[in-house]
Each structure stands twice: as C-alpha cells, then as structure tokens.
Amino acid sequence: MTATSGEGGGWGGTGPNRAEIIRSGFSTPADSPHVPSFPFSYRNAEILTLAYRTSPDAIARLLPEPLEPTGDVVLIHIYKLNDTDWLGPYTEANIMVGARLPGGAEGAYSPWLFLSSSSGVSQGREVHGQPKKDAKVQLRPKTDAWVGRVRRNGIDVVTGTMAYKQRRCGPESLKRYMDFGLNLNLKVIDHIDGRPAIRQITARRFADLTIHESWEGPCTVELRPNVQAPVYRLPVLEMLDGFYWRADFTLVPGVILLDYLATPPAAGSSA
Ligand SMILES: CC(=O)CC(=O)O
C-alpha cells in the first residue's frame, strides 16, 4: 500500500505489507480504518457530570479482582462531543466508581460506557479496553435545566438533570467526589481459537485538558432497569451535585497496570 492507515487509507496497487500491519496504530479495513490511532482531539466537548451515593456492596460486586473500592459515589458523565478528530460529533456516557490497585494507582473504574458512534465503540473496546456499547445519549438544555439521557433498547436507563448555569465553579470542584482523571478499565480480548489473548487492567488520562467553563448545582438521577445496560445495579441512595463543563482534550496512549496473563495470581486470589 502506498498510504497507511491513520493517514486516510491507501488506494495503491498492493495490499498492506507486513511492516505496515505490525506498525502501532494499524487498523482495519486497511484502506479505510474504523478506529483512529493516537493522538486524536476533542474540541468544545460539553459534559454533564452527575454524582450520587450508592451502596458499597453494589460497587464491590462490579469491581474485578484485585481492584478495591475507594468510596461509595458514582459519577455519570454525559458527553456531547461537538467536534472530534476522525469520529465527528457524537455523544457518550461514562459511568465511573472510585477504585485502586492495592498499593498502586488510584482512579475511576468504568463498569459501562454508552455511545452513539460505532468507531468510538470499537476504539474504546479494541484499544482502551473500555466496556463500550451503542446507545442513544443526549445532553440538551431544556429551558432552565440541563437534561442528560442514556437510552438503550427504547428504555431511558439514565435520566439526569441540573439547573442551567446558576452557579459557576472552578475546575477543581469537578474532583469533589472523586479524582476521575485516571480512568481504569478491564480489557478483555480472545483469540479466534478461544484462547484468552488480552486480560489487563488499563489506565488512561486525557492530555492537553483545557476547561473553558464549569458550573455546579444539585442534580437528580433516575435509573431504569435494563439487562443490556444495567446501570440500575448501582442504585441511587442519595443525589449529590452535578457539574456542567466545557473542555478540549486529547486522547493519547495509556498504560497497562496489570496483565493477568503475565502475572502469577497473588496470594488469596481466586485464580
Ligand atoms: C470522550 C471520551 O473519551 C470519554 C471517555 O472515554 O471517558
């Protein structure tokens, strides 16, 4: 191929050669890759972050060994991503709970993410290892309130509200309930013959984060059961604050914190 994936696809007379195939960032279809390679940037992203308290047992039931919970708060980020390299405009929701590796990194673990972009779903699953599924996600001002929705299988699994721009806050307020900057995920990919290929805890951080505005206020969160989007498994015990913020950021390579297939099980582990 004369051009490589990541440069817009090639239309030359040959298929991809071995060197191109094993290069970092290669994706398929080779002449029109579905998944962007790093880095790719988001401009003018609008985010409604909803915080609520849940039961510690509910969090413990979702965390993969050996992650430990760091609190009882859930964050639901509902993103309206207005201008994204490669992916175009799309919407996304990331549900997070605080977690740490014993003696190691502390961040926010995502049991579910929902997106309107098939490239975004593929990139998240193939590269970050995020448990992404397709869904209809909306963030809109409705007169004097922000309304965020996650809809799957025709069911509004999350509905969140916050008053429209009543109280400004500084960017540090976004971390009031959890420092969610380091996103932890369980990456799971099998070989075609059924052997486990990848079993890892991964971590990533946004780069070049610029926050243009941030607002806070009480929020509401309503969850509806759906087996295909079971956010209801983190029940709302107390609604806390919401935040509306607008930012630019870039997705860059992350790190592998734990490789289950390369590391012998710790004493007391189930394996
Ligand atoms: C915009 C994103 O990249 C959202 C996320 O993965 O948290």
CSV table of N, CA and C in Angstrom, one decimal, residues 20-130:
chain,number,residue,atom,x,y,z
A,20,GLU,N,3.7,-2.7,7.6
A,20,GLU,CA,2.5,-1.8,7.9
A,20,GLU,C,1.6,-2.5,8.9
A,21,ILE,N,1.4,-3.8,8.7
A,21,ILE,CA,0.4,-4.5,9.5
A,21,ILE,C,0.8,-4.5,11.0
A,22,ILE,N,2.1,-4.6,11.2
A,22,ILE,CA,2.6,-4.8,12.6
A,22,ILE,C,2.9,-3.4,13.3
A,23,ARG,N,2.7,-2.3,12.5
A,23,ARG,CA,3.0,-1.0,13.0
A,23,ARG,C,2.0,-0.6,14.0
A,24,SER,N,2.4,0.2,15.0
A,24,SER,CA,1.5,0.7,16.0
A,24,SER,C,0.4,1.6,15.3
A,25,GLY,N,-0.8,1.4,15.7
A,25,GLY,CA,-1.9,2.3,15.2
A,25,GLY,C,-2.6,1.7,13.9
A,26,PHE,N,-2.1,0.5,13.4
A,26,PHE,CA,-2.7,-0.1,12.2
A,26,PHE,C,-4.1,-0.6,12.6
A,27,SER,N,-5.0,-0.4,11.7
A,27,SER,CA,-6.4,-0.9,11.9
A,27,SER,C,-7.0,-1.3,10.6
A,28,THR,N,-8.2,-1.9,10.7
A,28,THR,CA,-8.9,-2.4,9.5
A,28,THR,C,-10.2,-1.7,9.4
A,29,PRO,N,-10.9,-1.7,8.3
A,29,PRO,CA,-10.3,-2.0,7.0
A,29,PRO,C,-9.1,-1.2,6.6
A,30,ALA,N,-8.1,-1.9,6.0
A,30,ALA,CA,-6.7,-1.3,5.9
A,30,ALA,C,-6.8,0.0,5.1
A,31,ASP,N,-7.7,0.1,4.1
A,31,ASP,CA,-7.8,1.3,3.3
A,31,ASP,C,-8.8,2.3,3.8
A,32,SER,N,-9.5,2.0,4.9
A,32,SER,CA,-10.4,3.0,5.4
A,32,SER,C,-10.7,2.6,6.9
A,33,PRO,N,-9.6,2.8,7.7
A,33,PRO,CA,-9.7,2.3,9.1
A,33,PRO,C,-10.9,2.8,9.9
A,34,HIS,N,-11.4,1.9,10.7
A,34,HIS,CA,-12.6,2.3,11.5
A,34,HIS,C,-12.2,3.0,12.8
A,35,VAL,N,-11.0,2.8,13.2
A,35,VAL,CA,-10.5,3.2,14.5
A,35,VAL,C,-9.4,4.2,14.4
A,36,PRO,N,-9.4,5.4,15.0
A,36,PRO,CA,-8.3,6.3,14.8
A,36,PRO,C,-7.1,5.8,15.6
A,37,SER,N,-5.9,6.2,15.2
A,37,SER,CA,-4.7,6.0,16.1
A,37,SER,C,-4.5,7.2,16.9
A,38,PHE,N,-3.8,7.1,18.0
A,38,PHE,CA,-3.5,8.2,18.9
A,38,PHE,C,-2.5,9.1,18.2
A,39,PRO,N,-2.5,10.4,18.5
A,39,PRO,CA,-3.4,11.1,19.3
A,39,PRO,C,-4.6,11.6,18.5
A,40,PHE,N,-5.8,11.7,19.2
A,40,PHE,CA,-6.9,12.4,18.5
A,40,PHE,C,-7.6,13.3,19.5
A,41,SER,N,-8.1,14.4,19.0
A,41,SER,CA,-8.5,15.5,19.9
A,41,SER,C,-10.0,15.8,19.9
A,42,TYR,N,-10.5,16.3,21.0
A,42,TYR,CA,-11.9,16.7,21.2
A,42,TYR,C,-11.8,18.2,21.4
A,43,ARG,N,-12.7,19.0,20.7
A,43,ARG,CA,-12.8,20.4,20.9
A,43,ARG,C,-14.2,20.7,21.3
A,44,ASN,N,-14.4,21.6,22.2
A,44,ASN,CA,-15.7,22.1,22.6
A,44,ASN,C,-16.6,21.0,23.1
A,45,ALA,N,-16.0,20.1,23.9
A,45,ALA,CA,-16.8,19.0,24.4
A,45,ALA,C,-17.7,19.5,25.6
A,46,GLU,N,-19.0,19.2,25.6
A,46,GLU,CA,-19.8,19.6,26.7
A,46,GLU,C,-20.1,18.4,27.6
A,47,ILE,N,-20.0,18.5,28.9
A,47,ILE,CA,-20.1,17.4,29.8
A,47,ILE,C,-21.0,17.7,31.0
A,48,LEU,N,-22.0,16.8,31.2
A,48,LEU,CA,-22.8,16.9,32.4
A,48,LEU,C,-22.3,15.8,33.3
A,49,THR,N,-21.8,16.1,34.5
A,49,THR,CA,-21.3,15.1,35.4
A,49,THR,C,-22.3,15.0,36.6
A,50,LEU,N,-22.9,13.9,36.8
A,50,LEU,CA,-23.9,13.7,37.8
A,50,LEU,C,-23.2,12.8,38.9
A,51,ALA,N,-23.3,13.3,40.2
A,51,ALA,CA,-22.7,12.5,41.3
A,51,ALA,C,-23.9,12.0,42.2
A,52,TYR,N,-23.8,10.7,42.6
A,52,TYR,CA,-24.8,10.2,43.6
A,52,TYR,C,-24.1,9.1,44.4
A,53,ARG,N,-24.7,8.9,45.6
A,53,ARG,CA,-24.2,7.9,46.5
A,53,ARG,C,-24.9,6.6,46.3
A,54,THR,N,-24.2,5.5,46.3
A,54,THR,CA,-24.8,4.2,46.1
A,54,THR,C,-24.3,3.3,47.3
A,55,SER,N,-24.6,2.0,47.2
A,55,SER,CA,-24.3,1.1,48.3
A,55,SER,C,-22.9,0.5,48.0
A,56,PRO,N,-22.0,0.5,49.0
A,56,PRO,CA,-20.6,0.0,48.9
A,56,PRO,C,-20.7,-1.5,48.3
A,57,ASP,N,-21.7,-2.3,48.7
A,57,ASP,CA,-21.8,-3.6,48.3
A,57,ASP,C,-22.0,-3.7,46.8
A,58,ALA,N,-22.8,-2.7,46.3
A,58,ALA,CA,-23.1,-2.7,44.8
A,58,ALA,C,-21.8,-2.4,44.0
A,59,ILE,N,-21.0,-1.5,44.6
A,59,ILE,CA,-19.7,-1.2,43.9
A,59,ILE,C,-18.8,-2.5,43.9
A,60,ALA,N,-18.7,-3.1,45.1
A,60,ALA,CA,-17.9,-4.3,45.3
A,60,ALA,C,-18.2,-5.4,44.3
A,61,ARG,N,-19.5,-5.5,44.0
A,61,ARG,CA,-20.0,-6.6,43.1
A,61,ARG,C,-19.5,-6.4,41.7
A,62,LEU,N,-19.1,-5.1,41.3
A,62,LEU,CA,-18.8,-4.8,39.9
A,62,LEU,C,-17.3,-4.8,39.7
A,63,LEU,N,-16.5,-4.6,40.8
A,63,LEU,CA,-15.0,-4.4,40.6
A,63,LEU,C,-14.3,-5.8,40.3
A,64,PRO,N,-13.5,-5.8,39.3
A,64,PRO,CA,-12.7,-7.1,39.0
A,64,PRO,C,-11.6,-7.1,40.0
A,65,GLU,N,-11.3,-8.4,40.5
A,65,GLU,CA,-10.1,-8.6,41.4
A,65,GLU,C,-8.9,-8.1,40.6
A,66,PRO,N,-7.9,-7.5,41.2
A,66,PRO,CA,-7.8,-7.1,42.7
A,66,PRO,C,-8.2,-5.7,43.0
A,67,LEU,N,-9.0,-5.0,42.1
A,67,LEU,CA,-9.3,-3.6,42.4
A,67,LEU,C,-10.1,-3.5,43.7
A,68,GLU,N,-9.9,-2.4,44.4
A,68,GLU,CA,-10.6,-2.2,45.7
A,68,GLU,C,-11.4,-0.9,45.5
A,69,PRO,N,-12.6,-0.8,46.1
A,69,PRO,CA,-13.3,0.5,46.1
A,69,PRO,C,-12.7,1.6,46.9
A,70,THR,N,-12.8,2.8,46.5
A,70,THR,CA,-12.3,3.9,47.3
A,70,THR,C,-13.4,4.8,47.8
A,71,GLY,N,-14.6,4.5,47.6
A,71,GLY,CA,-15.7,5.3,48.1
A,71,GLY,C,-17.0,4.7,47.7
A,72,ASP,N,-18.1,5.5,48.0
A,72,ASP,CA,-19.5,5.0,47.7
A,72,ASP,C,-20.2,5.9,46.7
A,73,VAL,N,-19.4,6.7,45.9
A,73,VAL,CA,-20.0,7.6,45.0
A,73,VAL,C,-19.9,7.1,43.6
A,74,VAL,N,-20.9,7.4,42.8
A,74,VAL,CA,-20.9,7.0,41.3
A,74,VAL,C,-20.9,8.4,40.6
A,75,LEU,N,-20.1,8.4,39.5
A,75,LEU,CA,-20.2,9.6,38.6
A,75,LEU,C,-20.7,9.1,37.3
A,76,ILE,N,-21.7,9.8,36.7
A,76,ILE,CA,-22.1,9.6,35.4
A,76,ILE,C,-21.8,10.8,34.6
A,77,HIS,N,-20.9,10.6,33.6
A,77,HIS,CA,-20.5,11.8,32.7
A,77,HIS,C,-21.3,11.6,31.4
A,78,ILE,N,-22.1,12.6,31.1
A,78,ILE,CA,-22.8,12.5,29.8
A,78,ILE,C,-22.2,13.6,28.9
A,79,TYR,N,-21.6,13.1,27.8
A,79,TYR,CA,-20.8,14.0,26.9
A,79,TYR,C,-21.5,14.3,25.7
A,80,LYS,N,-21.5,15.6,25.3
A,80,LYS,CA,-21.9,16.0,23.9
A,80,LYS,C,-20.6,16.4,23.2
A,81,LEU,N,-20.1,15.6,22.4
A,81,LEU,CA,-18.8,15.8,21.8
A,81,LEU,C,-19.0,16.4,20.5
A,82,ASN,N,-18.8,17.7,20.5
A,82,ASN,CA,-19.2,18.5,19.3
A,82,ASN,C,-18.3,18.5,18.1
A,83,ASP,N,-17.0,18.2,18.4
A,83,ASP,CA,-16.0,18.4,17.3
A,83,ASP,C,-14.8,17.5,17.6
A,84,THR,N,-14.8,16.3,17.1
A,84,THR,CA,-13.8,15.3,17.4
A,84,THR,C,-13.1,14.8,16.2
A,85,ASP,N,-11.7,14.8,16.2
A,85,ASP,CA,-10.9,14.3,15.1
A,85,ASP,C,-11.5,12.9,14.7
A,86,TRP,N,-11.5,12.6,13.5
A,86,TRP,CA,-11.9,11.3,13.0
A,86,TRP,C,-13.3,10.9,13.2
A,87,LEU,N,-13.8,11.0,14.5
A,87,LEU,CA,-15.1,10.4,14.8
A,87,LEU,C,-16.2,11.3,14.4
A,88,GLY,N,-15.9,12.6,14.3
A,88,GLY,CA,-17.0,13.5,14.1
A,88,GLY,C,-17.8,13.8,15.4
A,89,PRO,N,-18.9,14.6,15.3
A,89,PRO,CA,-19.7,14.8,16.5
A,89,PRO,C,-20.4,13.5,17.0
A,90,TYR,N,-20.4,13.3,18.3
A,90,TYR,CA,-21.2,12.1,18.8
A,90,TYR,C,-21.4,12.3,20.3
A,91,THR,N,-22.1,11.4,20.9
A,91,THR,CA,-22.5,11.5,22.3
A,91,THR,C,-22.0,10.3,23.0
A,92,GLU,N,-21.8,10.4,24.3
A,92,GLU,CA,-21.2,9.3,25.1
A,92,GLU,C,-21.6,9.4,26.5
A,93,ALA,N,-21.7,8.3,27.2
A,93,ALA,CA,-21.8,8.4,28.7
A,93,ALA,C,-20.8,7.4,29.3
A,94,ASN,N,-20.1,7.8,30.3
A,94,ASN,CA,-19.1,7.0,31.1
A,94,ASN,C,-19.6,6.9,32.5
A,95,ILE,N,-19.9,5.7,33.0
A,95,ILE,CA,-20.3,5.5,34.4
A,95,ILE,C,-19.0,5.1,35.2
A,96,MET,N,-18.7,5.8,36.3
A,96,MET,CA,-17.5,5.5,37.0
A,96,MET,C,-17.7,5.4,38.5
A,97,VAL,N,-16.8,4.5,39.1
A,97,VAL,CA,-16.8,4.4,40.5
A,97,VAL,C,-15.3,4.4,40.9
A,98,GLY,N,-15.0,4.9,42.1
A,98,GLY,CA,-13.6,5.1,42.5
A,98,GLY,C,-13.0,3.7,42.9
A,99,ALA,N,-11.8,3.5,42.4
A,99,ALA,CA,-11.1,2.2,42.6
A,99,ALA,C,-9.6,2.4,42.7
A,100,ARG,N,-8.9,1.5,43.3
A,100,ARG,CA,-7.5,1.5,43.3
A,100,ARG,C,-6.9,0.1,43.2
A,101,LEU,N,-5.7,0.0,42.7
A,101,LEU,CA,-5.0,-1.3,42.7
A,101,LEU,C,-4.3,-1.3,44.1
A,102,PRO,N,-4.3,-2.4,44.8
A,102,PRO,CA,-3.7,-2.4,46.2
A,102,PRO,C,-2.3,-2.0,46.0
A,103,GLY,N,-1.9,-0.9,46.8
A,103,GLY,CA,-0.5,-0.4,46.8
A,103,GLY,C,-0.2,0.3,45.5
A,104,GLY,N,-1.2,0.6,44.6
A,104,GLY,CA,-0.8,1.2,43.3
A,104,GLY,C,-1.7,2.3,43.0
A,105,ALA,N,-2.0,2.4,41.7
A,105,ALA,CA,-2.7,3.6,41.1
A,105,ALA,C,-4.1,3.7,41.6
A,106,GLU,N,-4.6,4.9,41.8
A,106,GLU,CA,-6.0,5.1,42.2
A,106,GLU,C,-6.7,6.0,41.1
A,107,GLY,N,-7.9,5.6,40.8
A,107,GLY,CA,-8.6,6.3,39.8
A,107,GLY,C,-10.1,6.0,39.8
A,108,ALA,N,-10.7,6.0,38.6
A,108,ALA,CA,-12.1,5.7,38.4
A,108,ALA,C,-12.3,4.6,37.4
A,109,TYR,N,-13.0,3.6,37.9
A,109,TYR,CA,-13.2,2.4,37.1
A,109,TYR,C,-14.6,2.5,36.4
A,110,SER,N,-14.6,2.1,35.1
A,110,SER,CA,-15.8,2.2,34.4
A,110,SER,C,-16.5,0.8,34.2
A,111,PRO,N,-17.6,0.5,34.8
A,111,PRO,CA,-18.3,-0.7,34.5
A,111,PRO,C,-19.1,-0.7,33.2
A,112,TRP,N,-19.5,0.5,32.7
A,112,TRP,CA,-20.2,0.6,31.4
A,112,TRP,C,-20.0,1.9,30.8
A,113,LEU,N,-19.9,1.9,29.5
A,113,LEU,CA,-19.9,3.2,28.7
A,113,LEU,C,-20.9,3.0,27.5
A,114,PHE,N,-21.6,4.1,27.1
A,114,PHE,CA,-22.6,4.0,26.1
A,114,PHE,C,-22.3,5.1,25.1
A,115,LEU,N,-22.4,4.8,23.8
A,115,LEU,CA,-22.0,5.8,22.7
A,115,LEU,C,-22.9,5.7,21.5
A,116,SER,N,-23.0,6.9,20.8
A,116,SER,CA,-23.7,6.9,19.6
A,116,SER,C,-22.8,6.7,18.4
A,117,SER,N,-21.5,6.4,18.6
A,117,SER,CA,-20.5,6.3,17.5
A,117,SER,C,-20.0,4.9,17.4
A,118,SER,N,-20.1,4.2,16.2
A,118,SER,CA,-19.6,2.9,16.1
A,118,SER,C,-18.1,2.9,16.1
A,119,SER,N,-17.4,3.9,15.6
A,119,SER,CA,-15.9,4.0,15.6
A,119,SER,C,-15.5,4.2,17.1
A,120,GLY,N,-16.3,5.0,17.8
A,120,GLY,CA,-15.9,5.2,19.2
A,120,GLY,C,-16.1,3.9,20.0
A,121,VAL,N,-17.1,3.2,19.8
A,121,VAL,CA,-17.3,1.9,20.5
A,121,VAL,C,-16.1,1.0,20.2
A,122,SER,N,-15.8,0.9,18.9
A,122,SER,CA,-14.7,0.0,18.5
A,122,SER,C,-13.3,0.4,19.1
A,123,GLN,N,-13.0,1.7,19.0
A,123,GLN,CA,-11.8,2.2,19.5
A,123,GLN,C,-11.7,2.0,21.0
A,124,GLY,N,-12.8,2.3,21.7
A,124,GLY,CA,-12.8,2.1,23.2
A,124,GLY,C,-12.5,0.7,23.5
A,125,ARG,N,-13.2,-0.3,22.9
A,125,ARG,CA,-13.0,-1.7,23.2
A,125,ARG,C,-11.7,-2.3,22.8
A,126,GLU,N,-11.3,-1.9,21.5
A,126,GLU,CA,-10.1,-2.6,21.0
A,126,GLU,C,-8.8,-2.0,21.6
A,127,VAL,N,-8.8,-0.7,21.9
A,127,VAL,CA,-7.6,-0.1,22.4
A,127,VAL,C,-7.5,0.2,23.9
A,128,HIS,N,-8.5,0.9,24.4
A,128,HIS,CA,-8.5,1.2,25.8
A,128,HIS,C,-9.0,0.0,26.6
A,129,GLY,N,-9.8,-0.9,26.0
A,129,GLY,CA,-10.4,-2.0,26.8
A,129,GLY,C,-11.7,-1.5,27.5
A,130,GLN,N,-12.3,-0.4,27.1
A,130,GLN,CA,-13.4,0.1,27.8
A,130,GLN,C,-14.7,-0.7,27.4
